[in-house]
Amino acid sequence: MDDLHSRLADGLGGRYTLERELGRGGMSIVYLAIDHRNQRRVALKVLRPELAQSLGPERFLREIKVAAGLTHPHILPLFDSGVAGGLLFYTMPYVEGETLRHRLIRQRRLPVAEAVTIARDVADALSYAHTQNIVHRDIKPENILLEAGHPVVSDFGIARAISVADASRMTGTGIVVGTVDYMSPEQASGEEVDGRSDIYSLGCVLYEMLIGRTPLPGGTSTGETRSVSQERREIPLEVEYAIEVALAKLPSERFGTATEFAEALGPKDTTASPRRGFLHAARRWAAGAVVLAGLATMGVIVLPRLAAAKLDASLYVVVPFGHRGGAAPALVNGDQCELLLSQAFERWSDVRLADPLRVHDARMRRGEQAMTLDEARRLARDVGAGMLVWGDVSAVGDSIQVTAALYDLRRGGKTVRDYTVRIHKDGKQLEAKFRELADSILLGGVNAERLRPDIIGTDVLAAFYAYAEGRDALARWDLPAAERAFHQALEDDPTYAQANLWLAHTQMWADELPVDFLGGLRSVSRDHRPPAE
């Protein structure tokens, strides 16, 4: 029995009996104890003496009482606190389960749905704590307890006390608050932190649950994080996106709240197809446009103001383009660019566009003046769209030039990609060029040759993207990856003839029995036969 254990046991007297040590960390040691007053087992944490001295007993006890007021199903409550043998301690429920760390030791990678559920529940706890002005500062698997699979976050007591401690006094202890592998860049550099630091730490935890290691082992915050989809293909796109934003180096580029992080992880049913998760079923834009035109004819210009929505990463909004050089070209103006591009997006049945009534309402409230990029971003936020498409149109000789860019509002409005088309003033290629523009915006890295309408062969964007991945895998002669991709394309669009044919080819080359080679060949031949005279 060491001196600290003896001092603590003697100081506790008859209130608590220490049964055994459960674990120790940089700031505290935790014991299993018997609470004789309430006849229950508790986890009793005692602060290391050097940390307790820097905090001061009065400050610690005052602030931990504030933390004791946290009541949330995913936060481990505090029972009691005090001083024993000159040592500061507090007690919590003893959880019979295990920590997330123990779980990850047993099972290096968790099922995607389970990992996302744990992250969402922890984010819910953090969101509540942040509204009470408490930043945890040490979110890691050791501080996430699992009771029958139900996660609860511990150690908010120390977090509250430390959050108001004098930084210079803390520095003198030599104790670093936080754990390097999960520490945000600003926390690692000793800067002031807020809730976005906890979001970064939770992003690290989710990454580890999915991949089996932290994104930057050793806390090398200047390194580059490997995308989760490169390590584990079945991870849904929205989960990959949420992790990427949570792990942004700058706090301003992360989610503003833990709730936003939880929402970005997608719907609670994460068993859906990974590709369908990011691009949901269509909301038809054209029907709304007809209604809007009717309202405008009747003089109904501005709808009753609708409450601002939270940003939806899978929702796109196209806004009126600007006019480079001042006047609008004769062939097509900024408003017509919006309409033509929206119609081009509509060829993809699984791309969601913002409700045109909302877009019109938001625009009318901002006036009829020419739209700037900042105005377009604000309009997108008004309608809750996470993805903004905006650009400009100008006259160039005997043609017009249309440039469109895709902006990610969940990442501070960063440009994802842009594309430019030129259209002859005779207008014969107008619709075709806007289809090219839309497809290039949505499919950025896909080989341009595959964007020809006769090559695409599907109206499901997710299916085409999977098909393109399969063709790329074949180019590398990675037959297993190609087969997975073509299967995914057919899952997204069972009528996708080209995917069916190339799957059959791939299985033949892999010495497997084709699923339906002749059926695939017939369907492709049927789709490409010449029209009847």
XYZ file of C-alpha atoms in Angstrom:
533
model
C 0.000 0.000 0.000
C 1.601 3.307 -1.104
C 1.595 6.531 0.916
C -1.164 8.156 -1.130
C -3.467 5.168 -0.636
C -2.783 5.184 3.114
C -3.376 8.947 3.432
C -6.607 8.683 1.500
C -7.908 5.633 3.395
C -7.149 7.243 6.760
C -8.699 10.550 5.720
C -11.910 8.962 4.487
C -12.514 7.408 7.889
C -15.750 5.461 8.035
C -17.403 7.164 5.066
C -15.754 5.086 2.341
C -13.694 1.904 2.258
C -11.231 1.518 -0.589
C -11.454 -1.974 -2.068
C -8.925 -1.848 -4.904
C -7.335 0.416 -7.477
C -9.120 0.456 -10.831
C -6.664 2.559 -12.796
C -4.567 5.691 -12.890
C -3.886 8.499 -15.337
C -1.951 11.721 -15.556
C -4.335 13.659 -13.328
C -5.933 11.155 -10.981
C -6.111 7.665 -9.547
C -9.421 5.827 -9.379
C -10.451 3.260 -6.772
C -13.397 0.974 -6.302
C -14.877 1.971 -2.949
C -17.835 1.194 -0.703
C -20.064 4.147 0.194
C -21.247 3.099 3.667
C -23.782 5.900 4.046
C -25.708 4.842 0.922
C -24.675 1.177 0.884
C -23.377 1.173 -2.666
C -20.197 0.667 -4.645
C -18.725 3.792 -6.195
C -15.752 4.845 -8.269
C -13.668 7.207 -6.134
C -11.181 9.444 -7.932
C -8.413 11.227 -6.097
C -6.450 14.019 -7.745
C -2.707 13.781 -7.801
C -1.340 16.032 -5.032
C 0.527 18.389 -7.382
C -2.639 19.011 -9.420
C -4.748 19.458 -6.302
C -2.298 22.011 -4.961
C -2.407 24.066 -8.163
C -6.206 24.070 -8.211
C -6.694 24.798 -4.525
C -9.278 22.970 -2.367
C -11.826 25.783 -2.268
C -11.763 26.352 -6.019
C -11.929 22.625 -6.761
C -14.867 21.948 -4.449
C -16.746 25.012 -5.681
C -16.352 24.182 -9.344
C -16.972 20.469 -9.000
C -20.329 21.258 -7.407
C -21.200 23.132 -10.580
C -20.199 20.094 -12.638
C -22.276 17.913 -10.319
C -25.301 19.752 -11.670
C -24.800 18.198 -15.123
C -27.679 15.821 -15.726
C -27.555 13.981 -19.019
C -28.025 10.303 -19.917
C -24.553 10.148 -21.492
C -22.667 11.956 -18.722
C -21.513 10.050 -15.648
C -22.972 11.933 -12.672
C -21.027 13.021 -9.583
C -22.175 11.796 -6.172
C -19.874 13.443 -3.672
C -16.634 15.413 -3.324
C -14.378 16.548 -0.532
C -10.943 16.566 1.096
C -9.472 13.494 2.824
C -5.970 13.384 4.256
C -5.221 16.619 2.413
C -6.232 14.993 -0.895
C -9.060 16.125 -3.161
C -11.494 13.435 -4.264
C -14.879 12.926 -5.838
C -17.123 9.907 -6.332
C -19.146 8.641 -9.275
C -21.283 5.595 -10.024
C -19.271 2.422 -10.480
C -20.012 1.207 -14.005
C -19.994 -2.577 -14.269
C -19.180 -2.540 -17.970
C -15.900 -1.552 -19.574
C -14.262 1.501 -21.036
C -14.162 2.076 -24.758
C -10.399 1.532 -24.492
C -10.957 -2.003 -23.160
C -13.365 -2.641 -26.013
C -10.851 -1.430 -28.608
C -8.172 -3.666 -27.118
C -10.483 -6.653 -27.559
C -11.830 -5.577 -30.955
C -9.533 -3.217 -32.835
C -12.230 -2.011 -35.246
C -15.881 -1.624 -34.309
C -18.813 -2.154 -36.681
C -19.563 1.115 -38.470
C -23.091 1.452 -37.089
C -21.932 0.902 -33.505
C -19.019 3.343 -33.787
C -21.266 6.036 -35.237
C -23.873 5.480 -32.515
C -21.249 5.849 -29.781
C -19.879 9.017 -31.397
C -23.359 10.478 -31.781
C -24.198 9.814 -28.118
C -20.919 11.321 -26.911
C -21.517 14.352 -29.143
C -24.925 14.742 -27.523
C -23.282 14.766 -24.086
C -20.675 17.293 -25.214
C -23.298 19.551 -26.732
C -25.139 19.673 -23.410
C -21.951 20.314 -21.425
C -20.845 23.056 -23.800
C -24.134 24.885 -23.261
C -23.173 24.913 -19.566
C -19.790 26.455 -20.494
C -17.877 23.274 -19.652
C -15.222 21.995 -22.063
C -14.054 18.465 -21.304
C -10.460 18.802 -22.660
C -9.683 15.083 -22.446
C -12.111 13.130 -24.622
C -10.521 9.721 -25.247
C -11.566 6.045 -25.098
C -10.466 5.779 -21.440
C -13.033 8.430 -20.461
C -15.931 6.825 -22.329
C -17.558 4.053 -20.305
C -19.773 1.408 -21.908
C -22.583 0.034 -19.807
C -24.480 -2.581 -21.811
C -23.257 -0.748 -24.902
C -24.560 2.574 -23.604
C -21.750 5.194 -23.619
C -21.304 7.638 -20.754
C -18.575 10.270 -20.540
C -16.631 10.596 -17.308
C -14.312 13.225 -15.807
C -16.369 16.342 -16.413
C -15.634 17.141 -12.756
C -11.937 17.716 -13.347
C -12.729 19.511 -16.597
C -14.866 22.114 -14.862
C -12.280 22.787 -12.170
C -9.419 23.040 -14.629
C -11.370 25.307 -16.980
C -11.289 28.107 -14.402
C -7.811 27.399 -13.021
C -4.955 29.860 -13.408
C -2.966 28.684 -16.444
C 0.349 29.760 -14.944
C -0.283 27.721 -11.804
C -1.223 24.684 -13.918
C 1.939 24.989 -15.995
C 4.057 24.790 -12.874
C 2.751 21.312 -12.041
C 4.245 19.715 -15.149
C 0.869 18.041 -15.722
C -0.494 18.289 -19.258
C -4.260 18.432 -19.411
C -5.379 16.228 -22.275
C -3.932 13.264 -24.154
C -1.588 13.857 -27.078
C -3.195 11.460 -29.581
C -6.592 13.134 -29.132
C -5.528 16.721 -28.485
C -6.570 19.509 -30.842
C -3.780 21.616 -32.386
C -4.808 24.673 -30.369
C -4.844 22.716 -27.113
C -1.451 21.180 -27.901
C 0.023 24.643 -28.459
C -1.363 25.972 -25.166
C -3.947 28.290 -26.704
C -7.377 28.973 -25.251
C -9.872 26.274 -26.215
C -13.626 26.011 -26.582
C -16.083 23.261 -27.467
C -14.570 22.833 -30.923
C -11.491 21.334 -29.269
C -13.678 18.558 -27.841
C -15.161 18.041 -31.327
C -11.646 17.466 -32.677
C -10.950 14.936 -29.909
C -14.203 13.105 -30.596
C -13.299 13.005 -34.293
C -10.056 11.256 -33.295
C -11.997 8.754 -31.176
C -14.424 7.971 -34.004
C -11.517 7.572 -36.433
C -9.892 5.096 -34.045
C -13.116 3.132 -33.564
C -13.401 2.710 -37.335
C -9.753 2.285 -38.394
C -8.055 0.832 -35.313
C -5.634 3.691 -34.655
C -5.740 7.431 -34.115
C -5.472 9.684 -37.192
C -2.106 11.157 -36.158
C -0.389 8.813 -33.672
C 1.898 10.742 -31.381
C -0.015 13.961 -31.856
C 1.875 15.130 -34.945
C -0.715 17.783 -35.713
C 1.192 18.996 -38.781
C 0.811 15.653 -40.542
C -1.848 14.642 -43.036
C -4.696 12.366 -41.984
C -5.398 9.386 -44.229
C -9.050 9.295 -45.302
C -11.123 6.636 -43.535
C -12.487 5.407 -46.875
C -8.949 4.587 -47.996
C -8.685 2.217 -45.044
C -12.222 0.869 -44.946
C -14.389 1.172 -48.034
C -17.787 0.466 -46.449
C -17.721 3.646 -44.364
C -20.588 5.910 -45.530
C -19.631 9.118 -47.282
C -21.394 11.293 -44.721
C -19.353 9.699 -41.906
C -16.120 10.292 -43.823
C -17.176 13.899 -44.394
C -18.049 14.455 -40.719
C -14.676 13.110 -39.569
C -12.824 15.268 -42.091
C -14.542 18.424 -40.846
C -14.133 17.509 -37.167
C -10.380 17.010 -37.682
C -9.794 20.338 -39.424
C -6.617 22.018 -38.163
C -8.320 25.374 -37.576
C -11.246 25.567 -35.118
C -13.088 27.880 -37.524
C -13.156 25.099 -40.132
C -14.729 22.528 -37.788
C -18.359 22.147 -36.845
C -19.546 25.013 -34.689
C -21.281 22.691 -32.231
C -21.181 19.034 -31.274
C -24.814 18.795 -32.381
C -23.774 19.740 -35.920
C -21.165 16.975 -35.806
C -23.781 14.430 -34.709
C -26.189 15.521 -37.439
C -23.470 15.331 -40.101
C -22.962 11.641 -39.265
C -26.214 10.974 -41.075
C -29.517 9.424 -40.031
C -29.530 7.089 -37.065
C -30.063 4.104 -39.379
C -26.488 3.678 -40.634
C -27.161 0.267 -42.148
C -28.139 1.791 -45.499
C -25.923 1.543 -48.546
C -22.819 3.708 -48.059
C -23.419 5.463 -51.360
C -27.095 6.101 -50.766
C -26.364 7.698 -47.420
C -24.863 10.826 -48.937
C -27.241 11.261 -51.860
C -30.837 10.634 -50.813
C -34.015 10.261 -52.839
C -34.886 13.125 -55.143
C -36.912 16.193 -54.394
C -38.205 17.329 -57.772
C -37.232 20.941 -58.494
C -39.289 21.499 -61.624
C -42.681 21.050 -59.928
C -41.762 23.620 -57.319
C -40.649 26.018 -60.026
C -44.085 25.825 -61.662
C -45.761 26.665 -58.345
C -43.327 29.516 -57.839
C -44.094 30.947 -61.262
C -47.807 30.834 -60.469
C -47.327 32.652 -57.186
C -45.240 35.319 -58.882
C -47.960 35.832 -61.484
C -50.508 36.416 -58.717
C -48.218 38.968 -57.119
C -47.232 36.747 -54.219
C -43.553 37.632 -53.996
C -42.338 36.864 -50.491
C -43.464 33.874 -48.458
C -43.898 34.088 -44.687
C -40.362 33.835 -43.362
C -39.372 30.277 -42.654
C -37.124 29.390 -39.768
C -33.473 29.050 -40.768
C -32.546 25.396 -41.181
C -29.415 23.607 -40.054
C -26.957 22.973 -42.861
C -27.585 19.678 -44.653
C -24.437 18.316 -46.298
C -26.469 16.361 -48.877
C -28.662 19.314 -49.947
C -27.598 21.455 -52.933
C -28.763 24.949 -53.817
C -28.137 26.696 -57.140
C -28.426 30.488 -56.952
C -28.567 33.138 -59.718
C -25.168 33.673 -61.314
C -23.325 36.956 -61.420
C -22.492 38.879 -64.603
C -18.782 39.299 -65.129
C -18.073 42.618 -66.781
C -21.401 44.169 -65.779
C -24.123 43.570 -68.388
C -25.691 40.153 -68.909
C -24.976 38.389 -72.232
C -27.863 38.349 -74.691
C -28.024 34.547 -74.903
C -28.425 33.740 -71.215
C -28.399 35.804 -68.011
C -27.608 34.864 -64.411
C -31.183 33.858 -63.545
C -31.391 31.642 -66.618
C -28.080 30.014 -65.672
C -29.640 29.067 -62.333
C -32.661 27.498 -64.050
C -30.676 25.640 -66.720
C -28.155 24.262 -64.236
C -30.891 23.192 -61.804
C -32.640 21.342 -64.624
C -29.333 19.678 -65.524
C -28.915 18.509 -61.918
C -32.415 17.041 -62.117
C -31.256 14.389 -64.582
C -29.757 12.647 -61.522
C -32.646 11.109 -59.617
C -30.804 10.942 -56.281
C -29.512 14.529 -56.123
C -31.487 16.718 -53.711
C -32.005 20.375 -54.562
C -33.273 22.963 -52.097
C -36.974 23.769 -52.239
C -37.340 26.557 -54.845
C -39.955 28.259 -52.670
C -37.400 28.613 -49.899
C -34.761 29.839 -52.342
C -37.135 32.423 -53.784
C -38.197 33.593 -50.315
C -34.595 33.952 -49.155
C -33.644 35.809 -52.312
C -36.579 38.231 -52.135
C -35.718 39.070 -48.539
C -32.243 40.023 -49.713
C -33.476 42.208 -52.566
C -33.084 42.049 -56.327
C -29.502 43.314 -56.466
C -26.849 41.241 -58.218
C -25.725 38.322 -56.105
C -22.182 38.313 -54.733
C -20.480 35.180 -53.413
C -21.017 36.303 -49.812
C -24.699 36.922 -50.574
C -24.956 33.499 -52.188
C -23.405 31.844 -49.136
C -25.826 33.627 -46.832
C -28.757 32.588 -49.003
C -27.583 28.965 -48.924
C -27.404 29.086 -45.133
C -30.907 30.573 -45.023
C -32.321 27.533 -46.807
C -30.180 25.023 -44.906
C -28.136 23.799 -47.882
C -24.672 22.513 -47.108
C -23.573 22.645 -50.759
C -23.778 25.851 -52.814
C -23.439 26.132 -56.601
C -22.736 29.655 -57.823
C -20.777 31.251 -60.621
C -20.767 33.899 -63.291
C -21.530 34.354 -66.973
C -19.838 36.670 -69.457
C -19.628 37.402 -73.181
C -16.364 36.316 -74.850
C -16.225 37.072 -78.571
C -18.880 35.065 -80.394
C -19.505 32.885 -77.334
C -20.530 33.114 -73.723
C -18.447 31.695 -70.910
C -20.150 30.133 -67.902
C -18.115 29.251 -64.812
C -19.698 27.376 -61.913
C -18.153 26.426 -58.583
C -19.255 24.084 -55.813
C -18.820 25.450 -52.273
C -19.011 23.446 -49.048
C -20.813 25.591 -46.448
C -20.079 23.081 -43.684
C -16.391 23.881 -44.159
C -16.651 27.635 -44.096
C -17.670 27.931 -47.753
C -14.513 26.344 -49.176
C -14.400 25.684 -52.911
C -14.728 21.969 -53.669
C -14.253 22.272 -57.441
C -15.097 24.535 -60.362
C -15.638 24.130 -64.081
C -16.037 26.371 -67.134
C -17.870 25.848 -70.430
C -18.062 28.002 -73.548
C -21.281 28.138 -75.567
C -21.566 29.557 -79.084
C -23.978 32.456 -79.390
C -26.235 30.428 -81.727
C -27.352 28.577 -78.576
C -27.537 25.149 -80.233
C -25.444 23.512 -77.502
C -27.006 25.395 -74.602
C -28.671 22.492 -72.773
C -25.863 20.045 -73.572
C -23.240 22.422 -72.193
C -25.199 22.950 -68.973
C -25.468 19.171 -68.590
C -21.693 18.988 -69.004
C -21.307 21.740 -66.413
C -23.590 19.987 -63.906
C -21.950 16.588 -64.363
C -18.461 18.044 -64.028
C -19.434 19.857 -60.820
C -20.915 16.696 -59.301
C -18.332 14.228 -60.565
C -15.167 16.325 -60.404
C -12.499 13.638 -60.661
C -14.245 11.331 -63.145
C -12.696 10.880 -66.596
C -14.380 13.443 -68.880
C -14.921 10.817 -71.616
C -17.258 8.937 -69.278
C -19.493 12.009 -68.902
C -20.932 11.617 -72.408
C -24.700 10.962 -72.099
C -24.430 7.781 -74.202
C -21.689 6.476 -71.895
C -23.256 7.285 -68.500
C -26.164 4.846 -68.856
C -27.903 5.648 -65.541
C -29.762 8.473 -63.872
C -28.538 7.486 -60.394
C -25.461 9.523 -59.515
C -24.335 7.123 -56.782
C -24.500 4.219 -59.238
C -22.442 6.030 -61.863
C -19.845 7.046 -59.293
C -19.484 3.414 -58.186
C -19.277 2.336 -61.840
C -16.500 4.879 -62.459
C -14.630 3.504 -59.438
C -14.949 0.040 -60.930
C -13.523 1.150 -64.264
C -10.634 2.869 -62.481
C -9.981 -0.317 -60.490
C -9.879 -2.320 -63.731
C -7.334 0.117 -65.136
C -5.156 -0.788 -62.123
C -6.080 -4.464 -62.629
C -7.491 -4.587 -59.104
C -10.201 -7.138 -59.855
C -11.586 -7.508 -56.295
C -12.027 -3.730 -55.984
C -13.621 -3.564 -59.435
C -16.066 -6.338 -58.580
C -17.076 -4.622 -55.335
C -17.616 -1.339 -57.156
C -19.750 -2.865 -59.928
C -21.821 -4.741 -57.336
C -22.341 -1.417 -55.553
C -23.409 0.252 -58.803
C -25.998 -2.467 -59.397
C -27.228 -2.185 -55.837
C -27.793 1.539 -56.382
C -29.382 0.990 -59.815
C -30.376 -2.629 -60.588
C -31.142 -1.637 -64.213
C -27.616 -0.331 -64.878
C -26.664 -2.292 -68.007
C -23.028 -1.201 -68.302
C -22.337 -2.099 -64.683
C -23.907 -5.515 -65.248
C -21.750 -6.149 -68.305
C -18.488 -5.018 -66.706
C -19.232 -7.058 -63.586
C -19.567 -10.116 -65.797
C -16.275 -9.309 -67.549
C -14.530 -8.820 -64.212
C -15.777 -12.125 -62.825
C -14.654 -13.955 -65.969
C -11.183 -12.462 -65.679
C -11.134 -13.495 -62.033
C -12.074 -17.062 -63.093
C -15.465 -16.769 -61.451
C -18.832 -17.720 -62.904
C -20.418 -14.563 -64.326
C -23.652 -13.550 -62.632
C -25.383 -12.752 -65.933
C -22.886 -12.156 -68.713
C -25.325 -12.779 -71.577
C -28.008 -10.730 -69.854
C -25.566 -7.880 -69.411
C -24.457 -8.108 -73.043
C -28.048 -8.130 -74.290
C -29.032 -5.172 -72.112
C -26.088 -3.065 -73.292
C -26.746 -4.020 -76.919
C -30.418 -3.134 -76.522
C -29.580 0.248 -74.987
C -27.198 1.128 -77.835
C -29.006 -0.261 -80.880
C -29.742 2.335 -83.577
C -33.183 3.957 -83.515
C -35.845 2.627 -85.848
C -36.211 4.467 -89.145
